[in-house]
Coordinates of C-alpha atoms in Angstrom, one line a residue:
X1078 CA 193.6 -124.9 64.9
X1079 CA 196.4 -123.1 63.4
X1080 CA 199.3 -122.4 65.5
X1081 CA 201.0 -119.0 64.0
X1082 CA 200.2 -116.0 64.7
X1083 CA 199.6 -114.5 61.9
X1084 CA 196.7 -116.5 60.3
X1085 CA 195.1 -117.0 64.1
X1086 CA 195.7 -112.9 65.2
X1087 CA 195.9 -110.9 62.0
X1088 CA 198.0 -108.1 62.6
X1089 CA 195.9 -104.6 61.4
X1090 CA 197.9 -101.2 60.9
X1091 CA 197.6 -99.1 64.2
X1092 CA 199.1 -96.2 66.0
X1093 CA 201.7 -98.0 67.8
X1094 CA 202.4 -101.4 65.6
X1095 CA 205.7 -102.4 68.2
X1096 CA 202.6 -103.8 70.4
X1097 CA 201.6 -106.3 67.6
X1098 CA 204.4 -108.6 66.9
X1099 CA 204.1 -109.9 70.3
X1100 CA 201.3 -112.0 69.3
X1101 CA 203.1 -114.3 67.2
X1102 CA 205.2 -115.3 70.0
X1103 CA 202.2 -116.6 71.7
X1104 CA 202.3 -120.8 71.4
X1105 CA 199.4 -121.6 74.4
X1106 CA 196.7 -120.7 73.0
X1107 CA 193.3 -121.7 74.2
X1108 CA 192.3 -125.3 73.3
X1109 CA 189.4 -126.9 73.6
X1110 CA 189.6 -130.8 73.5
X1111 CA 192.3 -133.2 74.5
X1112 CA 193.5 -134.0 71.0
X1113 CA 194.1 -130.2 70.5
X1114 CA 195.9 -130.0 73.2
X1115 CA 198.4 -133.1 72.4
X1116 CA 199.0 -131.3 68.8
X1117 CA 200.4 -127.6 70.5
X1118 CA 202.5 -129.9 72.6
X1119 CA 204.1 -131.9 69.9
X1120 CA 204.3 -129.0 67.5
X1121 CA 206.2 -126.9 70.2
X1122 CA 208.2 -130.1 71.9
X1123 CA 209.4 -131.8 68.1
X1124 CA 211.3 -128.8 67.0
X1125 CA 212.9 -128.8 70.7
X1126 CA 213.6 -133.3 71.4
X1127 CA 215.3 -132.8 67.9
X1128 CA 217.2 -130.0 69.0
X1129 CA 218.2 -131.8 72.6
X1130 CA 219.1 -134.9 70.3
X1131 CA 221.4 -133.1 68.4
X1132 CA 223.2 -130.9 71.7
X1133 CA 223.4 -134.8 73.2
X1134 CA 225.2 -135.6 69.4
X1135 CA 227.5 -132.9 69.8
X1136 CA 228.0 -133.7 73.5
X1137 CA 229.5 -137.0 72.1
X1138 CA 231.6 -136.0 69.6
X1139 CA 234.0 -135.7 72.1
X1140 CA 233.6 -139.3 73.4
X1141 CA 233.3 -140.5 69.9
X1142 CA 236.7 -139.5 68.8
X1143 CA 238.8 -139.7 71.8
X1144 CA 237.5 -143.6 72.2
X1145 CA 239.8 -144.8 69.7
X1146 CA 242.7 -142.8 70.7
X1147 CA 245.5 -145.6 72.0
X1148 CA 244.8 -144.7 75.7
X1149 CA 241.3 -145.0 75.1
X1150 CA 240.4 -145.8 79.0
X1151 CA 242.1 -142.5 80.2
X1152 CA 241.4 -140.4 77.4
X1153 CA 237.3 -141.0 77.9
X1154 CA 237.5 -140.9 81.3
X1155 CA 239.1 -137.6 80.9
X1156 CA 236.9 -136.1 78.4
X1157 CA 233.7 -137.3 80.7
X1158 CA 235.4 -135.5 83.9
X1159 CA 235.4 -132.3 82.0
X1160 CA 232.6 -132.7 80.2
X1161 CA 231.0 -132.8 83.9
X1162 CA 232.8 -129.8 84.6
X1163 CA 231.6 -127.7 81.4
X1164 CA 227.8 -129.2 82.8
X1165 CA 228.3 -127.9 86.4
X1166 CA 229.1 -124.3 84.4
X1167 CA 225.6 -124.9 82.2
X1168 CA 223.8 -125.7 85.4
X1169 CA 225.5 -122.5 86.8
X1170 CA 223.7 -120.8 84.0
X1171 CA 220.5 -122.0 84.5
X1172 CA 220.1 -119.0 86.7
X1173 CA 219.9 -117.0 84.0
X1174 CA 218.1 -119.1 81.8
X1175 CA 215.6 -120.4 83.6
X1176 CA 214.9 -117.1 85.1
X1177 CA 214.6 -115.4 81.7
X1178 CA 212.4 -118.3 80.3
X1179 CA 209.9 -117.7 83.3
X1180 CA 209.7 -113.9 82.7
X1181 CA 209.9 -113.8 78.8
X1182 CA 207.2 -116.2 78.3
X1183 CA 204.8 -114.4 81.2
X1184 CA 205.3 -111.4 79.7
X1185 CA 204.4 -113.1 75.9
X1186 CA 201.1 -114.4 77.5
X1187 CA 199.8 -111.5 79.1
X1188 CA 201.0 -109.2 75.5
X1189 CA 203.6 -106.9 77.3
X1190 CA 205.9 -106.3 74.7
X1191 CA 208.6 -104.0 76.2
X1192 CA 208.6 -106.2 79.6
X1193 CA 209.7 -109.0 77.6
X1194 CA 212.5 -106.9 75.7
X1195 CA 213.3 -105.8 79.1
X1196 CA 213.5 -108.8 80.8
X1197 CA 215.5 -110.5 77.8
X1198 CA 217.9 -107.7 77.6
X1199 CA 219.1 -107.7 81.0
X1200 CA 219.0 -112.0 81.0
X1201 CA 221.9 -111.2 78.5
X1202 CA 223.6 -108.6 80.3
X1203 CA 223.3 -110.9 83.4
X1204 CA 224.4 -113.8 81.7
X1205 CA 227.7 -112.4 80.1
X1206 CA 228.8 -110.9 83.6
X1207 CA 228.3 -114.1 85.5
X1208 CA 230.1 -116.4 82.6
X1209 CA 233.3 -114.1 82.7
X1210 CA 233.4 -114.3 86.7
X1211 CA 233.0 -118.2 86.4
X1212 CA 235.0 -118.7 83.9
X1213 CA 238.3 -116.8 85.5
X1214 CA 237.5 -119.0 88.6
X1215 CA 237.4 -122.2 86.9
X1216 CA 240.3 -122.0 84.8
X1217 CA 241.8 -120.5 87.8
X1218 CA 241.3 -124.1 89.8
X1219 CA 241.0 -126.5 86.4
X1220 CA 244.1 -128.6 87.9
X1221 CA 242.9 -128.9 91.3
X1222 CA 239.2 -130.0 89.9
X1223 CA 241.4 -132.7 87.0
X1224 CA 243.3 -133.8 90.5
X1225 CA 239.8 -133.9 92.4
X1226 CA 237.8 -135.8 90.2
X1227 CA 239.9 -138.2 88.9
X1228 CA 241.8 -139.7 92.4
X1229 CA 244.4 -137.6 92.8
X1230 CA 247.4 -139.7 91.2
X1231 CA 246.1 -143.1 91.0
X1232 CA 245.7 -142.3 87.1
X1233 CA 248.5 -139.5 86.6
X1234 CA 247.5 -140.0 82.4
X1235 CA 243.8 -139.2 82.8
X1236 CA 244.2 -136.6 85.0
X1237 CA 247.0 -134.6 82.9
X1238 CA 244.5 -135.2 79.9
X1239 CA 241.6 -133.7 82.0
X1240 CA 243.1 -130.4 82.4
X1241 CA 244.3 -130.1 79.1
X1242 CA 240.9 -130.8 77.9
X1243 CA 239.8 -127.9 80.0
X1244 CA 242.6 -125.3 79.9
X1245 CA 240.9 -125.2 76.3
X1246 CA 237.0 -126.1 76.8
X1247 CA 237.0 -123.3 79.6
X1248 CA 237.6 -120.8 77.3
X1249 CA 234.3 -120.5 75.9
X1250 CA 232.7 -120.2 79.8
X1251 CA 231.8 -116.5 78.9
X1252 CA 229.9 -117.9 75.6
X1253 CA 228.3 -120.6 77.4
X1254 CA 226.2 -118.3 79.8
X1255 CA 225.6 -116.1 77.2
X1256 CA 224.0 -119.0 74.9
X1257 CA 221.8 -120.2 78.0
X1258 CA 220.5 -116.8 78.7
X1259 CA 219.6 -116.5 74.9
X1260 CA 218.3 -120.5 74.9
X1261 CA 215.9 -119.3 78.0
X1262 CA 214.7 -116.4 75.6
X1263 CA 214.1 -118.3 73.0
X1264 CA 211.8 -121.0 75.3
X1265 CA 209.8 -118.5 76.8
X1266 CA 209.2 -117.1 73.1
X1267 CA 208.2 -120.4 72.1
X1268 CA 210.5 -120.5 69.4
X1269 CA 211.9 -124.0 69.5
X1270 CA 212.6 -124.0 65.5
X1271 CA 215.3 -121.6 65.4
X1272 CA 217.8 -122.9 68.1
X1273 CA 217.1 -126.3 66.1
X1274 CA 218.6 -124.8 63.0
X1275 CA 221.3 -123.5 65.1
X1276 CA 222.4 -126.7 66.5
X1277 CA 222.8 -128.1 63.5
X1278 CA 225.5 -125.6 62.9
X1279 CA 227.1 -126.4 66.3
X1280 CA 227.3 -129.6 66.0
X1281 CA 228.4 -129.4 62.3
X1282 CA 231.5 -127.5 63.4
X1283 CA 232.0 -129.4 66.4
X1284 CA 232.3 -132.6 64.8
X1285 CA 234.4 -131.4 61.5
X1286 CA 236.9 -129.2 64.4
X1287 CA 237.5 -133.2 66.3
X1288 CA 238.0 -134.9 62.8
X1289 CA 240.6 -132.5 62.1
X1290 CA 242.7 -131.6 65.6
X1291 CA 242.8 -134.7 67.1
X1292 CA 244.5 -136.5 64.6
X1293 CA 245.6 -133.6 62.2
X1294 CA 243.9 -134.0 59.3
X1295 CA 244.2 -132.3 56.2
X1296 CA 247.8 -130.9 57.3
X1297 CA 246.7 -129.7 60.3
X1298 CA 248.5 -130.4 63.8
X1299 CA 247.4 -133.4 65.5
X1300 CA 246.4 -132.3 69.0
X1301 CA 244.8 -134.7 70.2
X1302 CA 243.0 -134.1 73.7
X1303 CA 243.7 -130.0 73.0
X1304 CA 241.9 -130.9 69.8
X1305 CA 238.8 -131.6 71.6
X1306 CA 238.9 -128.9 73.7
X1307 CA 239.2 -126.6 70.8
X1308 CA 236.2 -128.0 69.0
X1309 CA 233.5 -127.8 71.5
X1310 CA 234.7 -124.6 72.4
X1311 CA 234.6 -123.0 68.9
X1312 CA 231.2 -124.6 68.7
X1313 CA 230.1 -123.0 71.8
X1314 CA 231.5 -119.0 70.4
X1315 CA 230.0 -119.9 67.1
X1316 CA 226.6 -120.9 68.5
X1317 CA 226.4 -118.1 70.4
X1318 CA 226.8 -115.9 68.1
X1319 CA 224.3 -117.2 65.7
X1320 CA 221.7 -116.4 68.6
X1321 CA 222.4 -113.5 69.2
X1322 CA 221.7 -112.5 65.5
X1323 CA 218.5 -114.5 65.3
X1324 CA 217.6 -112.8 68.4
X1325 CA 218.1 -109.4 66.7
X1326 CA 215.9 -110.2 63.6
X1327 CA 211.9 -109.3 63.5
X1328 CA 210.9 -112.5 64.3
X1329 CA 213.2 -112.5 67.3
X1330 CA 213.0 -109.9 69.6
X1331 CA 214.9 -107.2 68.6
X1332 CA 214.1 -104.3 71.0
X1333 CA 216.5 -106.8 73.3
X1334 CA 219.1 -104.8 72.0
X1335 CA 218.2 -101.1 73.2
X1336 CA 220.6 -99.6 75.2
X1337 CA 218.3 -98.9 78.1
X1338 CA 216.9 -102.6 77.8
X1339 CA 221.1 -104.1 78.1
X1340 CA 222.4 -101.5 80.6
X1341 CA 222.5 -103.4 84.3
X1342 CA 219.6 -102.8 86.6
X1343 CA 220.1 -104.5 89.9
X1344 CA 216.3 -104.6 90.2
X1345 CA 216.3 -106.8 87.2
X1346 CA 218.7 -109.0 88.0
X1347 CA 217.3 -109.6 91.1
X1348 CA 213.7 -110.2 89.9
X1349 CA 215.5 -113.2 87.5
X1350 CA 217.9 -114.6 89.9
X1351 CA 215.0 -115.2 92.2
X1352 CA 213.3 -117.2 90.3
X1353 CA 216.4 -119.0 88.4
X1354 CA 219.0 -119.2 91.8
X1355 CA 216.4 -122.3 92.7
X1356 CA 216.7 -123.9 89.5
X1357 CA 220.4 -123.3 89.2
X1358 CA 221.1 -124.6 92.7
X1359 CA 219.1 -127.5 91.6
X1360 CA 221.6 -128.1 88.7
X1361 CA 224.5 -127.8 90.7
X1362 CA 223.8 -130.3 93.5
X1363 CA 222.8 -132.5 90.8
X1364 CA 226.0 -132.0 89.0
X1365 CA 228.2 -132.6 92.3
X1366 CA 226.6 -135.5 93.4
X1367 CA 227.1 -136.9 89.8
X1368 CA 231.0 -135.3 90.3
X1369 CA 231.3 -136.7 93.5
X1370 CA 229.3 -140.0 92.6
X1371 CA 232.1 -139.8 89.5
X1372 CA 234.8 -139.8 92.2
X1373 CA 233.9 -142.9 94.0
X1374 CA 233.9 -144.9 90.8
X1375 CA 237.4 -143.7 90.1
X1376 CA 238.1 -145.6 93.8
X1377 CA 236.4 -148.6 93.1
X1378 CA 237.8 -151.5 91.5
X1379 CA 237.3 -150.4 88.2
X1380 CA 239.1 -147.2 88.4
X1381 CA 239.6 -145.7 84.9
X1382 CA 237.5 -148.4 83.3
X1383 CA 234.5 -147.7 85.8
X1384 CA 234.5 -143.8 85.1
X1385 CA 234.9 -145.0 81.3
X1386 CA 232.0 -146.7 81.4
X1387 CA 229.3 -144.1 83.6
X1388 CA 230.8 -141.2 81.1
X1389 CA 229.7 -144.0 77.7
X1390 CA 226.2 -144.9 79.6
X1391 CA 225.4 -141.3 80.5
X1392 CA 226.1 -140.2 76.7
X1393 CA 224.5 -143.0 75.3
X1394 CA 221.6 -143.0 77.9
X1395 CA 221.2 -139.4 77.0
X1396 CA 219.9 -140.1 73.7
X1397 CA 216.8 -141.5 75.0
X1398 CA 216.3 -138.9 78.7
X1399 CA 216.8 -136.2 75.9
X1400 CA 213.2 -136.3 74.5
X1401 CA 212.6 -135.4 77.8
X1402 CA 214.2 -132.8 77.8
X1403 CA 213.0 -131.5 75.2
X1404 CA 209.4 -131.9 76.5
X1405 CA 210.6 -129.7 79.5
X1406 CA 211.1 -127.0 77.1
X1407 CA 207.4 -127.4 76.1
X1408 CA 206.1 -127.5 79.1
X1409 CA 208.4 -124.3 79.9
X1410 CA 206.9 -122.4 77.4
X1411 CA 203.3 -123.2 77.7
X1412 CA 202.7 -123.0 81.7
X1413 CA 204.1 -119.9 81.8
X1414 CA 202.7 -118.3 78.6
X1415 CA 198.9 -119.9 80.1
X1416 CA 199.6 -118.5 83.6
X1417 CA 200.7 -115.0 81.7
X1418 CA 197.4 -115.2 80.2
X1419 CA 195.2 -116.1 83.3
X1420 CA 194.4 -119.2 82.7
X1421 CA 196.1 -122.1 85.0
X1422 CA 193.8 -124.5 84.0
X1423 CA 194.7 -124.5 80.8
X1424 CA 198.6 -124.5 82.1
X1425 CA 197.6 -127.5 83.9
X1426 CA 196.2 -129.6 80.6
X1427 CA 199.3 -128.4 78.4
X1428 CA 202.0 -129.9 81.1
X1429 CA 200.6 -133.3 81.9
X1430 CA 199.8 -133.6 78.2
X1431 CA 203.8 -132.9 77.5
X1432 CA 204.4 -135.4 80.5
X1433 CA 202.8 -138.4 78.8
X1434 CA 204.0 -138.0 75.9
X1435 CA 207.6 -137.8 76.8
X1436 CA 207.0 -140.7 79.1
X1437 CA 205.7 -142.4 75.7
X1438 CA 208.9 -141.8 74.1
X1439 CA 211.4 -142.3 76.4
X1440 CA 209.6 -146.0 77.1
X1441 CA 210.6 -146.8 74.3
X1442 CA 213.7 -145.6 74.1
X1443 CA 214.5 -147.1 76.7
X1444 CA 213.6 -150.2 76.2
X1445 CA 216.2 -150.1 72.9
X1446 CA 218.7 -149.4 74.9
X1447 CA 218.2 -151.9 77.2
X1448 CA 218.1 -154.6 74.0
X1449 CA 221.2 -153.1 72.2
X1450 CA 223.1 -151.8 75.2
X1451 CA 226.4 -153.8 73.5
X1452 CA 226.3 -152.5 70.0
X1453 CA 226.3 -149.0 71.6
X1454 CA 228.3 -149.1 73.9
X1455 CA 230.9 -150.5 71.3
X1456 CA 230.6 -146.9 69.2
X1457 CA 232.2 -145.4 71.8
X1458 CA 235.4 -147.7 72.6
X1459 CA 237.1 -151.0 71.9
X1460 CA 238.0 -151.4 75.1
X1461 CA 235.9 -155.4 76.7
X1462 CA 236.0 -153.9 80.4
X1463 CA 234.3 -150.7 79.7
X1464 CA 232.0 -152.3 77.3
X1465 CA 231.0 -154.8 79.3
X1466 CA 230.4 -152.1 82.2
X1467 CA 228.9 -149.9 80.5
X1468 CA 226.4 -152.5 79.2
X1469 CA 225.3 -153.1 82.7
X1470 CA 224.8 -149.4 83.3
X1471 CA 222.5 -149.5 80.3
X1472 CA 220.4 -152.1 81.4
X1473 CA 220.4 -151.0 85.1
X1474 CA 218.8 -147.4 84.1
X1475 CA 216.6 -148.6 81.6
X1476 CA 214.3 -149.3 84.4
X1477 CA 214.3 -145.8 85.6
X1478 CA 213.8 -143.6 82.6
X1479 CA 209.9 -143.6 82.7
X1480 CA 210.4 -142.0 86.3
X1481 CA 213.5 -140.0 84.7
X1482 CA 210.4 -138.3 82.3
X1483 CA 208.2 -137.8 84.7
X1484 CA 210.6 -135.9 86.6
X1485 CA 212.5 -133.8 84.1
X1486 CA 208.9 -132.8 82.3
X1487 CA 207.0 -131.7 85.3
X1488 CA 210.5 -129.9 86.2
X1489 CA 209.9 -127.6 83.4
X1490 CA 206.5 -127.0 83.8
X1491 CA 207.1 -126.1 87.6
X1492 CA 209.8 -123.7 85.9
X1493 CA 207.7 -122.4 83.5
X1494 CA 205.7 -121.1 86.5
X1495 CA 208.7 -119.9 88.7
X1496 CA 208.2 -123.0 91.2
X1497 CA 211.7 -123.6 91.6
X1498 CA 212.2 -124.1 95.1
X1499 CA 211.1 -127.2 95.7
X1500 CA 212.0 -128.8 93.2
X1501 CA 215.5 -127.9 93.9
X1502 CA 215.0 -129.7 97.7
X1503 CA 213.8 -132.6 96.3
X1504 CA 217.1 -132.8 94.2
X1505 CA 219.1 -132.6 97.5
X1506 CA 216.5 -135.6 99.4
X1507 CA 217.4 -138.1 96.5
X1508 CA 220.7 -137.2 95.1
X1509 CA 222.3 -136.5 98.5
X1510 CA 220.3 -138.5 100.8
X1511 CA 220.1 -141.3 98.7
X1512 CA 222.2 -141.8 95.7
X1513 CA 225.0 -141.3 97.1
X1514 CA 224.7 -142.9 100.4
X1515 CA 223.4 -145.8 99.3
X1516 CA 226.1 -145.6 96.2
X1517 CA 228.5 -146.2 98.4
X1518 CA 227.3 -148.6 100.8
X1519 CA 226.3 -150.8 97.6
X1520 CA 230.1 -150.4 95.9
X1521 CA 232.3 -150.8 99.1
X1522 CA 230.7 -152.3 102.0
X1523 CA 229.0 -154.8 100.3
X1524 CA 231.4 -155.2 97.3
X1525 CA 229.0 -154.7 94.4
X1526 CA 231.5 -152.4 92.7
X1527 CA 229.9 -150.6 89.6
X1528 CA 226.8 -152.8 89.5
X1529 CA 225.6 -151.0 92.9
X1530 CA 226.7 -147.8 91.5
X1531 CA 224.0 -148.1 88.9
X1532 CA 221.7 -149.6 91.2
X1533 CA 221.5 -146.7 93.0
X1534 CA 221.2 -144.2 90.2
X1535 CA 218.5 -146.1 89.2
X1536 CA 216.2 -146.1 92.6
X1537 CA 217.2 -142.4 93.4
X1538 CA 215.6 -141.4 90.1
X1539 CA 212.9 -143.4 90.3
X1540 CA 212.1 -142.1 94.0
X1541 CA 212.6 -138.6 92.2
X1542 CA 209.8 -139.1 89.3
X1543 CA 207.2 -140.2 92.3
X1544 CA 207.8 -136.7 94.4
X1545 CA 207.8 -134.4 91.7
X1546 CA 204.4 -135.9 90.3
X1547 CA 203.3 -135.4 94.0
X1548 CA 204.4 -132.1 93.9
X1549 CA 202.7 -130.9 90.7
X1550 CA 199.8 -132.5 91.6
X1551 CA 199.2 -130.3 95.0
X1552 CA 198.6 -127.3 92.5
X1553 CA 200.6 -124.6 94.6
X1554 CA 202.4 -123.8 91.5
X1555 CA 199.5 -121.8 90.0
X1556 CA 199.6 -119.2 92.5
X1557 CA 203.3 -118.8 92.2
X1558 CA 204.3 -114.4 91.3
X1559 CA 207.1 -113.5 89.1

């Protein structure tokens, strides 16, 4: 079965031809056996794990240069802070994104082009306003967060290289909710190829930007920490911008850009916030309780060393959850496009066939990591203590990611269909409830240190792939308006 549009719908001339290009957004199509049904998944999910790989990639350019910086310790343990802090401004944004995702892609399945123009429009106008009130308010507080996260003074160096990390990173908060609110677009398009060819850009500029500020190359000033700041912030603008003119093109969605489709409508806004506020809410307690689970390693033995070591294991780990990820974006795309189109059955086949795949993949992923969990946690740093910490976390959490999959797939596919709610309370249940409680009972009561640290991330996420494969399976989703 071919997958675009134009050999599956031919497009004939008629009286209105705007209607028409719709059609060749449309990725869920009707399939008819199992095999079928594996091959729209993969086609739609390769284009977006590749493009997930890369954003982890340019995630760790950061950590990949700073390592080897003389204080390497404090330097990644700054860099991991505020990478946390850019994330909790992403998860921010998911509002927006996963809100526009939701409407764009019902919209593409039931064939209502100016809905969809409409409802990408005002993601965009939606997204820009929130990312330039966030973004006053967290450079605003970018001290007190550096002071927060990192134990006040009891590492004066890691802190002072925390906030100027962010007084530059925080920059580009305006671009980064405009590039979620255009990444949502795209998934609910089903156009997972172009912000793959964007990435490699991004991470292209990100990585030459770090060779050449943070230890002056080529003449330049060697600004070290600033450096990195300056780089993942220019990749962000430059990203951004990059959408928005693939966005404008005919295989976009250009009518995005009519006046009356960017002008602020309160009714709008609303109708995307209330499906996105869930998912964003869901980000942000998740990105807290890693914050504040970040906070308790930096008063544990380890201090420095044990932040170190989560910030190495949650970049390196990333390179296997990110497949994941990227099967969320499938699933995304394809419940919501099938329950546009009136068909939840179909909806149905198309996320649990995403699920097992990316529980597939990151299997064996995992299972690399937990083999080679030395030789990559040596790319990051030189440093024995953190190594050998972040070996353990490796080998801890390699046990969860099958239940890490299961989770972050059927996530999307709930999203896809504007179920947000609940999974956002069963984010609170196991990250609040349980990780952390039992984080710190396991580090300080009992004296386990970092080893109970990753203990408990492990059972909180594999308690969290059980519920949400509970919760998909009750079916509620399919009745769920947009």
């Amino acid at each position: 079965m071919s997958l675009q549009g134009e050999e599956a719908f031919p497009l004939e001339p008629v009286s209105e031809p705007v209607e028409a290009p719709i059609e060749t957004h449309l990725v869920a199509r009707p399939a008819q056996s199992g095999r079928e049904v594996h091959t729209v998944v993969w086609q739609l999910a390769w284009p977006a794990v590749a493009t997930m790989l890369l954003q982890t990639f340019n995630g760790l350019m950061d950590t990949l240069f700073v390592g080897h910086l003389p204080y390497a310790a404090q330097a990644l343990a700054a860099t991991g802070v505020g990478g946390q802090v850019i994330f909790l401004l992403i998860s921010l944004a998911m509002g927006v994104s996963v809100g526009s995702t939701a409407l764009v892609a019902r919209f593409v399945g039931a064939n209502e082009r100016k809905e969809a123009a409409q409802a990408s429009g005002q993601s965009l106008t939606l997204g820009l306003t929130m990312g330039l009130l966030f973004g006053l308010l967290f450079f605003s507080f970018r001290g007190f967060m550096a002071r927060l996260l990192l134990g006040g003074e009891a590492d004066g160096l890691a802190m002072r290289l925390c906030e100027q990390f962010l007084h530059v990173a925080l920059l580009a908060t305006p671009c980064i909710f405009l590039l979620n609110a255009l990444m949502g677009v795209f998934r609910g398009l089903g156009d997972t190829r172009t912000p793959l060819r964007i990435q490699w850009v991004m991470i292209a500029i990100h990585m030459s930007f770090d060779w050449l500020l943070i230890y002056g190359h080529l003449g330049l000033p060697k600004l070290g920490i600033y450096g990195a700041g300056t780089a993942l912030a220019s990749s962000i603008t430059v990203g951004t911008l990059l959408y928005l003119v693939a966005l404008g093109k005919p295989a976009g969605l250009p009518d995005t850009y009519h006046l009356g489709h960017l002008l602020p409508s309160s009714r709008w806004w609303l109708r995307i916030l209330r499906v996105g506020i869930p998912a964003s809410v869901n980000a942000v307690i998740r990105q807290l309780g890693m914050m504040s689970f970040t906070g308790m390693l930096a008063r544990a033995a380890a201090a420095s060393a044990g932040v170190a070591a989560l910030n190495i294991g949650v970049r390196a780990e990333a390179i296997a959850f990110m497949p994941g990820v990227g099967y969320s974006v499938a699933a995304q795309a394809l419940v919501g496009q099938s329950l546009g189109a009136g068909d939840p059955k179909r909806a149905e086949r198309f996320a649990y066939a995403a699920t097992w795949q990316g529980v597939g993949i990151m299997s064996v992923m995992a299972a690399i990591f937990y083999l080679c969990a030395r030789p990559f946690a040596g790319l990051f740093t030189s440093d024995a203590s953190v190594i050998a910490l972040g070996c353990d976390y490796l080998r801890v959490n390699a046990f969860s990611e099958p239940f890490l999959a299961l989770a972050m797939v059927l996530t999307g596919g709930l999203q896809g269909a504007g179920d947000t709610m609940r999974p956002t309370l069963i984010t609170i249940l196991t990250m609040w409830f349980i990780r952390l409680p039992l984080a710190w009972w396991l580090i300080f009561p009992l004296g386990l240190q970092t080893h109970g640290a990753w203990l408990s991330m492990a059972a909180s996420t594999i308690l969290t792939g059980l519920l949400m494969l509970a919760l998909f399976r009750g079916g509620s989703w399919k009745k769920v308006s947009v």
